[in-house]
Amino acid sequence: MKTTTGREDLLRGVWRENPVLVQLLGLCPALAVTNTVANSLAMGLATFFVLMGSSLLVSSLKGVIPHEVRISAYILIIATFVTIADMVLAAVVPDIHKALGAFIALIVVNCMILGRQEAFASKRPVGRALLDAAGTGVGFVVAMLLMGTVREVLGNGSLLGVPVLGSGYEPWVVMILPPGGFFTLGFILLGFAWWRGRAEERPAVREWPHGVRTSTRKEAA
Amino acid sequence: MNERLPTGSGRQDDAQGRGGGRVGDGATGGVLPDGPPSWRLLSTLAVAGALAGLLLVLVFQATDPAIQAHRARVLAEAVHEVLGGPERYETLFLIDGRFTAEPGGADTTGLDRVYLGYGTDERPLGLAIEGGEPGFQDVIRLIFGYDPGTGRVLGMKVLESKETPGLGDKIEKDSAFVRIFRGARTPLFGVKRDRATGADGEVELITGATISSRAIVDIINHRVEELDVELRTFWDPRAAGGGAP
């Protein structure tokens, strides 16, 4: 098991191992409910809450849950938090809850969440598990917001319901329909992969005049 | 074969357990490698399930009032809108072919119901009736105001629809379309724009949302047809007694 620092646990999920943009997990909500920024944000926060709650419980109960029934136990824990999120959203923001529909309940089967429990929270101390969950959750919210912003601005000419492109703009309705989700995700993944590829091609050490050498990588080896 | 890895990597552990089981089959008769006894596995899940259930009941009790209040508010607003602003309204339940405001302690869940709106000086304005049928994407649910005396629709509001944004959702967002229903005589009939004649009860279907807008027309027609007799039996004596509404 590779040892990591708390900072790495937190930041890993946000960018370098972003659940949606790099690991390609949680694509179902990323495609289905990102037609507006408000929906994306609500979905992102609900998932964040479930991830934090599940990681906390799974990590604190790792000595109690028998290895043989761990997956059932994780699903039970995740489903409980999802149902709580579902009821709270229905009570607090009924309109957004209506727009998200069945996708709230489907957070249960988001493999990003189960993946973090099985791969990380079930083997690490509570603090680390929470850092990891927070990082992954923020990474998911970031990806959802990226999708939601592109789709709402192009598809509806607005941002969070406020018109931003003027009345002369004819919205690309396709962007808020399902095909728009695929287009947007495709282009974002393409851009992300290209950017990562460029970063990796850079030489690790840069030679300056007078023999000065500096690292060009943020994460020093 | 009983050697087990500590709870490290799940995958390795599984492979080890399975491989060991197969080798030892002859000797142990297929008994699983040693692990916690079944009762412990069962009781862990049972206790976890019970705790989860308890937690959910608590959250449900905390959030249910807000959810119900929201539902009632949405319905009240809708009834208000489709009846043209009644002073108050009451719920009528359809029991044995009759509309009654007092269900007499009967279980009202699942009963067909309409909402009777009163204007000033307790004059009945009309009834708000809910209905739902498949549209283009999913079931469209709506509520409409109806005057059984004249057979005219008083107003229409979509309660729930998943119609295509930008096209099908014009059935609720296009105010010109929603306005057509105010005062239209039933049975309604939908026509495409180029065939419109301006006849009473004619509903001009939305270009690009023909199926969605035709569904609205159908829902209203079907509900009026379905409840026609009951609505008349309920309405006529009142209208005769209290003057034409």
Short mmCIF file of C-alpha atoms in Angstrom, two decimals:
data_model
loop_
_atom_site.label_atom_id
_atom_site.label_comp_id
_atom_site.label_asym_id
_atom_site.label_seq_id
_atom_site.Cartn_x
_atom_site.Cartn_y
_atom_site.Cartn_z
CA MET A 1 0.00 0.00 0.00
CA LYS A 2 1.50 3.29 -1.06
CA THR A 3 1.69 5.78 1.78
CA THR A 4 0.23 9.17 1.06
CA THR A 5 0.02 12.43 2.94
CA GLY A 6 -3.28 13.95 4.00
CA ARG A 7 -2.82 16.73 1.46
CA GLU A 8 -2.42 14.21 -1.35
CA ASP A 9 -5.54 12.36 -0.17
CA LEU A 10 -7.50 15.58 -0.36
CA LEU A 11 -6.20 16.94 -3.65
CA ARG A 12 -5.97 13.69 -5.59
CA GLY A 13 -9.70 13.45 -6.25
CA VAL A 14 -10.12 17.11 -7.14
CA TRP A 15 -7.94 17.15 -10.21
CA ARG A 16 -5.33 14.45 -10.95
CA GLU A 17 -7.76 11.58 -10.32
CA ASN A 18 -10.97 13.50 -10.86
CA PRO A 19 -13.79 10.91 -10.68
CA VAL A 20 -15.60 12.11 -13.82
CA LEU A 21 -12.87 13.65 -15.98
CA VAL A 22 -10.14 11.06 -15.34
CA GLN A 23 -11.66 7.93 -13.84
CA LEU A 24 -14.83 8.25 -15.94
CA LEU A 25 -17.02 7.28 -12.98
CA GLY A 26 -20.39 8.80 -12.17
CA LEU A 27 -21.08 9.57 -15.83
CA CYS A 28 -24.79 8.82 -15.54
CA PRO A 29 -25.65 11.89 -13.44
CA ALA A 30 -22.98 13.91 -15.28
CA LEU A 31 -24.89 13.33 -18.51
CA ALA A 32 -28.44 13.27 -17.23
CA VAL A 33 -28.94 16.20 -14.88
CA THR A 34 -26.36 18.79 -15.98
CA ASN A 35 -28.76 20.74 -18.22
CA THR A 36 -28.71 23.69 -15.82
CA VAL A 37 -26.15 24.95 -13.31
CA ALA A 38 -28.66 24.76 -10.44
CA ASN A 39 -29.44 21.10 -11.13
CA SER A 40 -25.73 20.26 -11.50
CA LEU A 41 -24.91 21.96 -8.23
CA ALA A 42 -27.75 20.27 -6.31
CA MET A 43 -26.76 16.87 -7.70
CA GLY A 44 -23.09 17.53 -6.93
CA LEU A 45 -23.81 18.58 -3.35
CA ALA A 46 -26.16 15.65 -2.73
CA THR A 47 -23.46 13.26 -3.97
CA PHE A 48 -20.84 15.06 -1.87
CA PHE A 49 -23.00 14.61 1.23
CA VAL A 50 -23.54 10.91 0.54
CA LEU A 51 -19.83 10.39 -0.10
CA MET A 52 -18.77 12.11 3.12
CA GLY A 53 -21.38 10.31 5.24
CA SER A 54 -20.63 6.90 3.78
CA SER A 55 -16.86 7.29 4.07
CA LEU A 56 -17.21 8.40 7.69
CA LEU A 57 -19.33 5.38 8.61
CA VAL A 58 -17.45 2.83 6.53
CA SER A 59 -14.11 3.98 7.91
CA SER A 60 -15.29 4.04 11.54
CA LEU A 61 -16.98 0.64 11.22
CA LYS A 62 -14.16 -1.09 9.37
CA GLY A 63 -13.41 -3.29 12.38
CA VAL A 64 -17.05 -4.24 12.86
CA ILE A 65 -18.20 -5.11 9.34
CA PRO A 66 -17.18 -8.68 8.45
CA HIS A 67 -15.18 -8.89 5.25
CA GLU A 68 -17.71 -11.30 3.67
CA VAL A 69 -20.67 -8.92 3.82
CA ARG A 70 -18.83 -5.65 3.34
CA ILE A 71 -20.34 -4.79 -0.04
CA SER A 72 -23.90 -5.33 1.25
CA ALA A 73 -23.08 -3.23 4.28
CA TYR A 74 -21.59 -0.43 2.14
CA ILE A 75 -24.67 -0.40 -0.11
CA LEU A 76 -26.91 -0.27 2.96
CA ILE A 77 -24.97 2.69 4.36
CA ILE A 78 -24.91 4.51 1.01
CA ALA A 79 -28.63 3.89 0.42
CA THR A 80 -29.46 5.31 3.84
CA PHE A 81 -27.59 8.53 3.14
CA VAL A 82 -29.11 8.79 -0.33
CA THR A 83 -32.63 8.45 1.10
CA ILE A 84 -31.86 11.14 3.66
CA ALA A 85 -30.55 13.43 0.90
CA ASP A 86 -33.67 12.68 -1.14
CA MET A 87 -36.07 13.62 1.65
CA VAL A 88 -34.12 16.72 2.65
CA LEU A 89 -33.99 18.00 -0.93
CA ALA A 90 -37.74 17.38 -1.33
CA ALA A 91 -38.41 19.40 1.81
CA VAL A 92 -35.94 22.24 1.23
CA VAL A 93 -35.73 22.76 -2.56
CA PRO A 94 -38.85 21.02 -3.98
CA ASP A 95 -38.43 22.44 -7.50
CA ILE A 96 -34.87 21.19 -7.88
CA HIS A 97 -35.88 17.86 -6.34
CA LYS A 98 -38.57 17.57 -9.01
CA ALA A 99 -36.11 18.39 -11.78
CA LEU A 100 -33.59 15.79 -10.58
CA GLY A 101 -36.31 13.14 -10.38
CA ALA A 102 -35.09 9.56 -10.21
CA PHE A 103 -31.43 10.54 -10.39
CA ILE A 104 -31.26 11.29 -6.69
CA ALA A 105 -32.20 7.71 -5.86
CA LEU A 106 -29.68 6.52 -8.45
CA ILE A 107 -26.79 8.00 -6.43
CA VAL A 108 -26.91 4.62 -4.64
CA VAL A 109 -25.46 2.91 -7.69
CA ASN A 110 -22.88 5.60 -8.46
CA CYS A 111 -19.74 3.46 -8.63
CA MET A 112 -17.64 6.46 -7.67
CA ILE A 113 -19.06 6.25 -4.14
CA LEU A 114 -18.86 2.48 -3.72
CA GLY A 115 -15.39 2.63 -5.26
CA ARG A 116 -14.10 5.06 -2.63
CA GLN A 117 -15.49 2.87 0.17
CA GLU A 118 -13.96 -0.34 -1.14
CA ALA A 119 -10.65 1.12 -2.29
CA PHE A 120 -10.00 3.68 0.41
CA ALA A 121 -12.36 4.32 3.32
CA SER A 122 -12.51 0.67 4.40
CA LYS A 123 -8.74 0.56 4.93
CA ARG A 124 -7.82 3.98 6.22
CA PRO A 125 -8.33 5.96 9.42
CA VAL A 126 -11.42 8.14 9.63
CA GLY A 127 -9.58 11.43 9.06
CA ARG A 128 -7.92 10.22 5.86
CA ALA A 129 -11.17 8.71 4.61
CA LEU A 130 -12.93 12.05 5.11
CA LEU A 131 -10.15 13.96 3.30
CA ASP A 132 -10.35 11.52 0.41
CA ALA A 133 -14.16 11.76 0.30
CA ALA A 134 -14.02 15.55 0.39
CA GLY A 135 -11.49 15.65 -2.45
CA THR A 136 -13.44 13.21 -4.60
CA GLY A 137 -16.70 15.00 -3.80
CA VAL A 138 -15.26 18.39 -4.74
CA GLY A 139 -13.87 16.87 -7.93
CA PHE A 140 -17.34 15.58 -8.79
CA VAL A 141 -18.94 18.96 -8.06
CA VAL A 142 -16.32 20.69 -10.25
CA ALA A 143 -17.01 18.32 -13.14
CA MET A 144 -20.78 18.71 -12.74
CA LEU A 145 -20.48 22.51 -12.71
CA LEU A 146 -18.26 22.46 -15.82
CA MET A 147 -20.89 20.43 -17.66
CA GLY A 148 -23.79 22.48 -16.30
CA THR A 149 -22.24 25.84 -17.15
CA VAL A 150 -21.40 24.94 -20.74
CA ARG A 151 -24.83 23.38 -21.32
CA GLU A 152 -26.93 26.10 -19.71
CA VAL A 153 -25.04 28.99 -21.34
CA LEU A 154 -25.16 27.48 -24.82
CA GLY A 155 -28.52 25.75 -24.53
CA ASN A 156 -30.49 28.43 -22.75
CA GLY A 157 -28.34 31.57 -23.00
CA SER A 158 -28.42 31.92 -19.22
CA LEU A 159 -26.36 31.19 -16.12
CA LEU A 160 -28.23 30.13 -12.98
CA GLY A 161 -31.40 31.33 -14.72
CA VAL A 162 -30.03 34.84 -15.38
CA PRO A 163 -29.76 35.65 -19.12
CA VAL A 164 -26.11 36.27 -20.02
CA LEU A 165 -26.00 36.14 -23.81
CA GLY A 166 -28.54 38.85 -24.60
CA SER A 167 -31.90 38.61 -26.32
CA GLY A 168 -30.33 38.31 -29.79
CA TYR A 169 -28.92 34.88 -28.91
CA GLU A 170 -30.81 31.93 -30.34
CA PRO A 171 -30.27 29.09 -27.80
CA TRP A 172 -28.85 25.80 -29.03
CA VAL A 173 -31.70 23.75 -27.62
CA VAL A 174 -29.80 20.54 -28.39
CA MET A 175 -27.32 21.40 -25.62
CA ILE A 176 -29.90 20.94 -22.87
CA LEU A 177 -31.25 17.77 -24.49
CA PRO A 178 -29.52 14.42 -23.93
CA PRO A 179 -27.29 14.66 -27.06
CA GLY A 180 -25.91 17.94 -25.72
CA GLY A 181 -24.76 16.08 -22.62
CA PHE A 182 -22.72 13.68 -24.74
CA PHE A 183 -21.26 16.49 -26.88
CA THR A 184 -20.28 18.51 -23.84
CA LEU A 185 -18.76 15.56 -21.98
CA GLY A 186 -16.86 14.50 -25.11
CA PHE A 187 -15.34 17.93 -25.65
CA ILE A 188 -14.50 18.41 -21.97
CA LEU A 189 -12.78 14.99 -21.81
CA LEU A 190 -10.92 15.77 -25.03
CA GLY A 191 -9.73 19.10 -23.68
CA PHE A 192 -8.78 17.60 -20.35
CA ALA A 193 -6.83 14.71 -21.91
CA TRP A 194 -5.01 17.10 -24.24
CA TRP A 195 -4.08 19.38 -21.36
CA ARG A 196 -2.83 16.46 -19.28
CA GLY A 197 -0.88 15.08 -22.21
CA ARG A 198 0.88 18.40 -22.71
CA ALA A 199 1.74 18.63 -19.02
CA GLU A 200 3.32 15.17 -19.12
CA GLU A 201 5.39 15.89 -22.22
CA ARG A 202 7.18 18.77 -20.53
CA PRO A 203 10.70 17.88 -19.34
CA ALA A 204 10.74 17.31 -15.61
CA VAL A 205 13.69 19.62 -15.07
CA ARG A 206 14.28 22.89 -16.82
CA GLU A 207 17.82 24.11 -17.48
CA TRP A 208 18.34 27.79 -16.92
CA PRO A 209 21.47 29.79 -17.79
CA HIS A 210 24.29 29.67 -15.22
CA GLY A 211 23.47 26.04 -14.46
CA VAL A 212 20.27 26.66 -12.48
CA ARG A 213 17.84 23.74 -12.62
CA THR A 214 14.20 23.95 -11.55
CA SER A 215 11.44 21.39 -11.50
CA THR A 216 8.52 22.07 -13.84
CA ARG A 217 6.24 19.60 -12.08
CA LYS A 218 4.02 20.77 -9.31
CA GLU A 219 4.05 17.39 -7.64
CA ALA A 220 7.76 16.92 -7.06
CA ALA A 221 8.86 13.30 -7.41
CA MET B 1 -5.94 -23.56 2.83
CA ASN B 2 -7.13 -21.75 5.89
CA GLU B 3 -4.47 -19.16 5.55
CA ARG B 4 -6.19 -15.83 5.00
CA LEU B 5 -4.71 -12.52 4.16
CA PRO B 6 -5.51 -9.72 6.54
CA THR B 7 -8.26 -7.44 5.24
CA GLY B 8 -5.97 -5.80 2.76
CA SER B 9 -6.72 -5.85 -0.91
CA GLY B 10 -10.15 -7.36 -1.46
CA ARG B 11 -9.34 -8.86 -4.83
CA GLN B 12 -6.31 -10.83 -3.70
CA ASP B 13 -8.17 -12.03 -0.67
CA ASP B 14 -11.07 -13.34 -2.72
CA ALA B 15 -8.82 -15.15 -5.16
CA GLN B 16 -6.97 -16.81 -2.31
CA GLY B 17 -10.13 -17.96 -0.60
CA ARG B 18 -11.66 -19.40 -3.75
CA GLY B 19 -8.48 -21.16 -4.84
CA GLY B 20 -8.04 -22.69 -1.40
CA GLY B 21 -11.62 -23.92 -1.38
CA ARG B 22 -11.27 -25.71 -4.67
CA VAL B 23 -8.08 -27.53 -3.69
CA GLY B 24 -9.53 -28.66 -0.40
CA ASP B 25 -12.87 -29.80 -1.80
CA GLY B 26 -12.05 -33.49 -1.61
CA ALA B 27 -11.19 -33.38 2.05
CA THR B 28 -13.69 -30.89 3.41
CA GLY B 29 -16.68 -31.63 1.19
CA GLY B 30 -16.98 -28.06 -0.08
CA VAL B 31 -17.11 -26.40 3.30
CA LEU B 32 -16.09 -22.76 3.02
CA PRO B 33 -12.79 -21.73 4.47
CA ASP B 34 -12.93 -20.53 8.05
CA GLY B 35 -14.42 -17.13 8.54
CA PRO B 36 -16.86 -15.53 10.89
CA PRO B 37 -19.90 -17.76 11.54
CA SER B 38 -23.01 -17.07 9.47
CA TRP B 39 -24.98 -15.75 12.42
CA ARG B 40 -22.46 -13.00 12.80
CA LEU B 41 -22.78 -11.99 9.15
CA LEU B 42 -26.57 -12.07 9.39
CA SER B 43 -26.75 -10.19 12.65
CA THR B 44 -24.37 -7.49 11.41
CA LEU B 45 -26.59 -6.80 8.42
CA ALA B 46 -29.78 -7.08 10.48
CA VAL B 47 -28.56 -4.60 13.07
CA ALA B 48 -27.28 -2.24 10.36
CA GLY B 49 -30.63 -2.49 8.55
CA ALA B 50 -32.58 -1.79 11.71
CA LEU B 51 -30.42 1.24 12.54
CA ALA B 52 -30.74 2.56 8.99
CA GLY B 53 -34.52 2.11 9.16
CA LEU B 54 -34.71 3.94 12.46
CA LEU B 55 -32.63 6.82 11.12
CA LEU B 56 -34.81 7.08 8.01
CA VAL B 57 -38.00 7.18 10.07
CA LEU B 58 -36.58 10.08 12.07
CA VAL B 59 -35.55 12.01 8.95
CA PHE B 60 -38.92 11.26 7.36
CA GLN B 61 -40.77 12.64 10.36
CA ALA B 62 -38.62 15.74 10.30
CA THR B 63 -39.03 16.47 6.60
CA ASP B 64 -42.57 15.23 5.91
CA PRO B 65 -44.45 18.32 7.17
CA ALA B 66 -42.44 20.55 4.82
CA ILE B 67 -43.01 18.18 1.89
CA GLN B 68 -46.76 17.95 2.52
CA ALA B 69 -47.02 21.71 3.02
CA HIS B 70 -45.30 22.29 -0.29
CA ARG B 71 -47.60 19.84 -2.07
CA ALA B 72 -50.69 21.51 -0.58
CA ARG B 73 -49.37 24.97 -1.50
CA VAL B 74 -48.73 23.94 -5.11
CA LEU B 75 -52.24 22.48 -5.36
CA ALA B 76 -53.87 25.51 -3.74
CA GLU B 77 -52.05 27.86 -6.13
CA ALA B 78 -53.10 25.74 -9.10
CA VAL B 79 -56.77 25.61 -8.01
CA HIS B 80 -56.69 29.35 -7.44
CA GLU B 81 -55.27 29.95 -10.90
CA VAL B 82 -57.59 27.71 -12.93
CA LEU B 83 -60.76 28.90 -11.20
CA GLY B 84 -59.91 32.56 -11.68
CA GLY B 85 -59.28 33.41 -8.04
CA PRO B 86 -62.00 31.88 -5.83
CA GLU B 87 -62.58 33.20 -2.31
CA ARG B 88 -62.23 29.67 -0.97
CA TYR B 89 -62.48 26.14 -2.25
CA GLU B 90 -63.46 22.76 -0.86
CA THR B 91 -62.52 19.23 -1.83
CA LEU B 92 -65.25 16.93 -3.16
CA PHE B 93 -64.80 13.18 -3.19
CA LEU B 94 -66.48 10.86 -5.68
CA ILE B 95 -68.19 8.16 -3.60
CA ASP B 96 -70.64 5.75 -5.24
CA GLY B 97 -71.12 8.00 -8.25
CA ARG B 98 -71.80 11.12 -6.20
CA PHE B 99 -69.63 14.05 -5.32
CA THR B 100 -69.68 14.83 -1.64
CA ALA B 101 -67.73 17.20 0.54
CA GLU B 102 -68.14 14.97 3.60
CA PRO B 103 -66.67 11.54 3.04
CA GLY B 104 -68.17 10.52 6.40
CA GLY B 105 -65.00 9.08 7.83
CA ALA B 106 -64.39 6.91 4.78
CA ASP B 107 -60.81 6.42 3.62
CA THR B 108 -60.33 9.10 0.97
CA THR B 109 -56.98 7.93 -0.40
CA GLY B 110 -57.33 6.83 -3.98
CA LEU B 111 -60.78 8.38 -4.42
CA ASP B 112 -61.37 10.58 -7.45
CA ARG B 113 -61.70 14.16 -6.29
CA VAL B 114 -62.45 17.63 -7.61
CA TYR B 115 -62.17 21.06 -6.01
CA LEU B 116 -65.23 23.31 -5.82
CA GLY B 117 -64.41 27.02 -5.82
CA TYR B 118 -66.68 29.71 -4.39
CA GLY B 119 -66.65 33.36 -5.37
CA THR B 120 -67.87 36.24 -3.23
CA ASP B 121 -71.31 35.67 -1.58
CA GLU B 122 -70.70 31.90 -1.68
CA ARG B 123 -71.56 31.65 -5.35
CA PRO B 124 -70.02 28.46 -6.86
CA LEU B 125 -67.58 29.43 -9.61
CA GLY B 126 -66.72 26.06 -11.00
CA LEU B 127 -64.76 22.90 -10.35
CA ALA B 128 -61.06 22.27 -10.60
CA ILE B 129 -60.39 18.81 -12.01
CA GLU B 130 -57.06 16.99 -12.19
CA GLY B 131 -56.11 14.67 -15.03
CA GLY B 132 -53.11 12.92 -16.53
CA GLU B 133 -52.24 11.06 -19.71
CA PRO B 134 -49.07 10.23 -21.63
CA GLY B 135 -47.63 13.13 -23.61
CA PHE B 136 -44.50 12.95 -25.73
CA GLN B 137 -41.97 11.95 -23.06
CA ASP B 138 -43.94 10.92 -20.03
CA VAL B 139 -47.32 11.38 -18.37
CA ILE B 140 -48.48 14.99 -18.35
CA ARG B 141 -50.49 15.89 -15.25
CA LEU B 142 -52.63 18.99 -15.28
CA ILE B 143 -55.50 20.66 -13.52
CA PHE B 144 -58.28 22.62 -15.23
CA GLY B 145 -61.21 24.70 -14.11
CA TYR B 146 -64.58 23.66 -15.49
CA ASP B 147 -68.09 25.07 -15.35
CA PRO B 148 -70.53 22.15 -15.71
CA GLY B 149 -73.40 24.62 -16.28
CA THR B 150 -72.02 26.04 -19.50
CA GLY B 151 -69.59 23.24 -20.37
CA ARG B 152 -66.74 25.74 -20.60
CA VAL B 153 -63.16 25.41 -19.41
CA LEU B 154 -62.18 28.20 -17.02
CA GLY B 155 -58.42 27.76 -17.12
CA MET B 156 -55.66 25.16 -17.43
CA LYS B 157 -52.38 24.63 -15.62
CA VAL B 158 -49.80 21.88 -16.14
CA LEU B 159 -48.80 20.34 -12.80
CA GLU B 160 -46.18 17.88 -13.97
CA SER B 161 -44.53 17.27 -17.30
CA LYS B 162 -41.19 16.05 -18.60
CA GLU B 163 -41.79 17.33 -22.14
CA THR B 164 -38.82 18.37 -24.28
CA PRO B 165 -37.32 21.64 -23.02
CA GLY B 166 -37.73 24.37 -25.61
CA LEU B 167 -40.39 22.49 -27.59
CA GLY B 168 -42.87 20.37 -25.65
CA ASP B 169 -42.61 22.45 -22.51
CA LYS B 170 -44.35 25.28 -24.35
CA ILE B 171 -47.58 23.63 -23.15
CA GLU B 172 -46.85 25.32 -19.82
CA LYS B 173 -44.50 28.15 -20.79
CA ASP B 174 -46.33 29.55 -23.83
CA SER B 175 -48.83 31.91 -22.23
CA ALA B 176 -50.77 32.35 -25.50
CA PHE B 177 -51.42 28.60 -25.60
CA VAL B 178 -52.43 28.46 -21.93
CA ARG B 179 -54.81 31.40 -22.49
CA ILE B 180 -56.71 29.62 -25.28
CA PHE B 181 -58.32 27.35 -22.69
CA ARG B 182 -59.86 30.17 -20.71
CA GLY B 183 -63.54 30.13 -21.73
CA ALA B 184 -63.21 27.43 -24.40
CA ARG B 185 -66.28 25.24 -24.79
CA THR B 186 -65.90 21.46 -24.42
CA PRO B 187 -65.46 19.19 -26.25
CA LEU B 188 -62.23 20.84 -27.30
CA PHE B 189 -60.64 19.99 -30.61
CA GLY B 190 -57.05 20.61 -31.59
CA VAL B 191 -56.20 22.04 -35.01
CA LYS B 192 -52.91 22.88 -36.66
CA ARG B 193 -52.22 26.55 -37.15
CA ASP B 194 -52.96 26.66 -40.92
CA ARG B 195 -56.39 25.04 -40.42
CA ALA B 196 -57.52 27.34 -37.62
CA THR B 197 -61.00 28.81 -38.13
CA GLY B 198 -61.55 30.52 -34.78
CA ALA B 199 -64.49 28.29 -33.81
CA ASP B 200 -65.49 27.95 -30.14
CA GLY B 201 -63.60 25.10 -28.48
CA GLU B 202 -60.85 25.15 -31.08
CA VAL B 203 -57.33 24.83 -29.69
CA GLU B 204 -54.49 25.84 -31.96
CA LEU B 205 -51.78 23.21 -31.48
CA ILE B 206 -48.22 24.41 -30.94
CA THR B 207 -45.90 23.96 -33.91
CA GLY B 208 -43.13 21.58 -32.83
CA ALA B 209 -45.17 20.35 -29.88
CA THR B 210 -48.19 18.85 -31.63
CA ILE B 211 -48.24 15.65 -29.58
CA SER B 212 -47.79 17.46 -26.25
CA SER B 213 -50.45 20.07 -26.97
CA ARG B 214 -52.88 17.49 -28.35
CA ALA B 215 -52.39 15.48 -25.13
CA ILE B 216 -53.64 18.49 -23.13
CA VAL B 217 -56.78 18.69 -25.27
CA ASP B 218 -57.35 14.94 -24.88
CA ILE B 219 -56.86 14.95 -21.10
CA ILE B 220 -59.47 17.69 -20.63
CA ASN B 221 -61.96 16.06 -23.03
CA HIS B 222 -61.57 12.63 -21.47
CA ARG B 223 -61.99 13.87 -17.92
CA VAL B 224 -65.07 15.92 -18.78
CA GLU B 225 -66.57 12.96 -20.63
CA GLU B 226 -65.71 10.57 -17.80
CA LEU B 227 -67.25 12.69 -15.05
CA ASP B 228 -70.03 14.25 -17.12
CA VAL B 229 -73.02 12.57 -15.42
CA GLU B 230 -71.66 12.95 -11.91
CA LEU B 231 -70.77 16.58 -12.50
CA ARG B 232 -74.26 17.40 -13.78
CA THR B 233 -76.05 15.62 -10.92
CA PHE B 234 -73.92 17.56 -8.51
CA TRP B 235 -74.06 20.90 -10.24
CA ASP B 236 -77.58 21.32 -11.65
CA PRO B 237 -79.59 21.47 -8.36
CA ARG B 238 -77.08 24.00 -6.99
CA ALA B 239 -77.19 26.13 -10.08
CA ALA B 240 -81.03 26.00 -10.12
CA GLY B 241 -81.25 26.85 -6.42
CA GLY B 242 -78.57 29.50 -6.22
CA GLY B 243 -79.09 31.18 -9.57
CA ALA B 244 -77.02 30.44 -12.65
CA PRO B 245 -73.34 30.49 -11.66
#
